[in-house]
Amino acid sequence: MNSQIIKKIIKYRLFWPLVCLFAVLVVNLIRTPDFFNISINSKGVLYGYLIDIINRSSELIILAAGMTVCVASSAGTDISVGSVMAVTGAVTCFLLGTGDAYNIPYVLAVVAGILAATACGAWNGFLVAKLKIQPMVATLILFTAGRGIAQLITGGNILYIKVKNFKYLGSVLPGVPLPTPIFVAAAVVILTSVLLKKSALGMYIQSVGINAKASRLIGLNSTLIIFLTYAFCGMCSGIAGTIATSRIYSIDANNVGLNMEMDAILAVALGGNSLAGGKFSLAGSVIGAITIQALSTSLYSMGVSADQLPVYKAIVVIIIVSLQSKQFKKFFKNFSQKQKITGAGEKVTQ
């Protein structure tokens, strides 16, 4: 049974992501002996380091799900996800208003915000799939302009929502022991997994990511598939933006989703996904997202400031991308062969 589990872990490329997560958790355990302790506070809500990490990583898990399919289909990343989160929050809060009661029903405002984010993703998809613009360049437009759009919607102000139940999505529902973002992230991951595994879409995405031209020759509409993955990534950004806005019960266009695109890309890379497109592991990306949040918690506990944190994450990204490069794999293969030859020569000499 244990050997079967190990084989499945290796098959789905989860070995190294799990090793990274385990290493980070061990470091935290050494520094904080009660790291794995989970308690219930006076309000009946579970709390502890593990609960906090999973809760705080919820937005990143959702973004990583969208980023995973983008990378798989187009071999490119969407660097606008953080700005799109800000656009979502701006649309939602603007429609709800800052009075003592909502201007429109809460659900309609949330749906409008997520639809706005999906439209942003569709715009990125149009540029990448139809106009054949390199993904990073195409998404750089909204990366730059997205927060400006959010500022235009809010009039350059921070909009605060006074209605109490607006906080529920980003905190906890009355009588529920777990934070709401955990349930939302789990729902997004489960629905995405079912969509990719129970339909042919997952196979289509892999095929287009490996070779878009060959996919067109066998009848796949590679343009449509890439377009849909970016629209889906936009929708995930919208859901994450709604949670982030609810956490602080306001919209600050300059700070909501700030640097989240970096973390989403890192989560995909840490999850064992190739940034060159093709095969992907959604479970690996989820593990990568949790690892990043655990890493952030560790760095903060070591006295690293929020301004310095991206530097350390950037170093990790460089190392991971380098390890996944063809040149490194070729070098490692040649090195292994030389070691075998050297070892065989020593045996013959003896």
mmCIF file of C-alpha atoms in Angstrom, residues 48-63 85 169-172 178-183 185 240 243-249 260 263 286 289-297 300 313:
data_model
loop_
_atom_site.group_PDB
_atom_site.id
_atom_site.type_symbol
_atom_site.label_atom_id
_atom_site.label_comp_id
_atom_site.label_asym_id
_atom_site.label_seq_id
_atom_site.Cartn_x
_atom_site.Cartn_y
_atom_site.Cartn_z
ATOM 1 C CA GLY A 48 -3.699 27.927 15.394
ATOM 2 C CA TYR A 49 -0.732 28.331 13.077
ATOM 3 C CA LEU A 50 -1.926 25.652 10.629
ATOM 4 C CA ILE A 51 -5.448 27.090 10.432
ATOM 5 C CA ASP A 52 -4.014 30.571 9.898
ATOM 6 C CA ILE A 53 -1.698 29.380 7.113
ATOM 7 C CA ILE A 54 -4.478 27.581 5.243
ATOM 8 C CA ASN A 55 -6.828 30.530 5.765
ATOM 9 C CA ARG A 56 -4.310 33.122 4.582
ATOM 10 C CA SER A 57 -3.315 31.009 1.585
ATOM 11 C CA SER A 58 -6.927 30.697 0.348
ATOM 12 C CA GLU A 59 -6.707 33.584 -2.142
ATOM 13 C CA LEU A 60 -3.371 32.296 -3.406
ATOM 14 C CA ILE A 61 -4.753 28.775 -3.852
ATOM 15 C CA ILE A 62 -7.565 30.170 -6.016
ATOM 16 C CA LEU A 63 -5.132 32.264 -8.070
ATOM 17 C CA MET A 85 -8.298 41.503 -7.856
ATOM 18 C CA LEU A 169 -16.793 35.890 3.220
ATOM 19 C CA GLY A 170 -13.380 36.963 4.454
ATOM 20 C CA SER A 171 -13.761 35.853 8.075
ATOM 21 C CA VAL A 172 -16.189 33.290 9.522
ATOM 22 C CA LEU A 178 -13.584 27.225 10.100
ATOM 23 C CA PRO A 179 -12.871 30.490 8.234
ATOM 24 C CA THR A 180 -15.054 30.960 5.149
ATOM 25 C CA PRO A 181 -12.130 31.476 2.694
ATOM 26 C CA ILE A 182 -11.053 27.864 3.281
ATOM 27 C CA PHE A 183 -14.422 26.590 2.034
ATOM 28 C CA ALA A 185 -10.823 27.818 -1.952
ATOM 29 C CA ALA A 240 -9.799 35.906 -4.773
ATOM 30 C CA ILE A 243 -12.320 37.429 -0.460
ATOM 31 C CA ALA A 244 -9.431 39.893 -0.065
ATOM 32 C CA THR A 245 -11.844 42.836 -0.064
ATOM 33 C CA SER A 246 -14.101 41.151 2.472
ATOM 34 C CA ARG A 247 -11.158 40.521 4.817
ATOM 35 C CA ILE A 248 -10.569 44.258 5.233
ATOM 36 C CA TYR A 249 -14.260 45.220 4.545
ATOM 37 C CA MET A 260 0.012 38.308 -5.636
ATOM 38 C CA ASP A 263 3.175 34.352 -5.442
ATOM 39 C CA VAL A 286 -2.268 23.935 -4.185
ATOM 40 C CA ALA A 289 0.469 27.921 -2.505
ATOM 41 C CA ILE A 290 0.307 26.553 1.049
ATOM 42 C CA THR A 291 4.109 26.247 1.071
ATOM 43 C CA ILE A 292 4.499 29.902 0.096
ATOM 44 C CA GLN A 293 2.205 31.048 2.890
ATOM 45 C CA ALA A 294 4.086 28.861 5.356
ATOM 46 C CA LEU A 295 7.339 30.323 3.997
ATOM 47 C CA SER A 296 5.988 33.855 4.424
ATOM 48 C CA THR A 297 5.010 33.054 8.017
ATOM 49 C CA TYR A 300 8.021 37.168 9.124
ATOM 50 C CA LYS A 313 10.638 34.872 -3.000
#
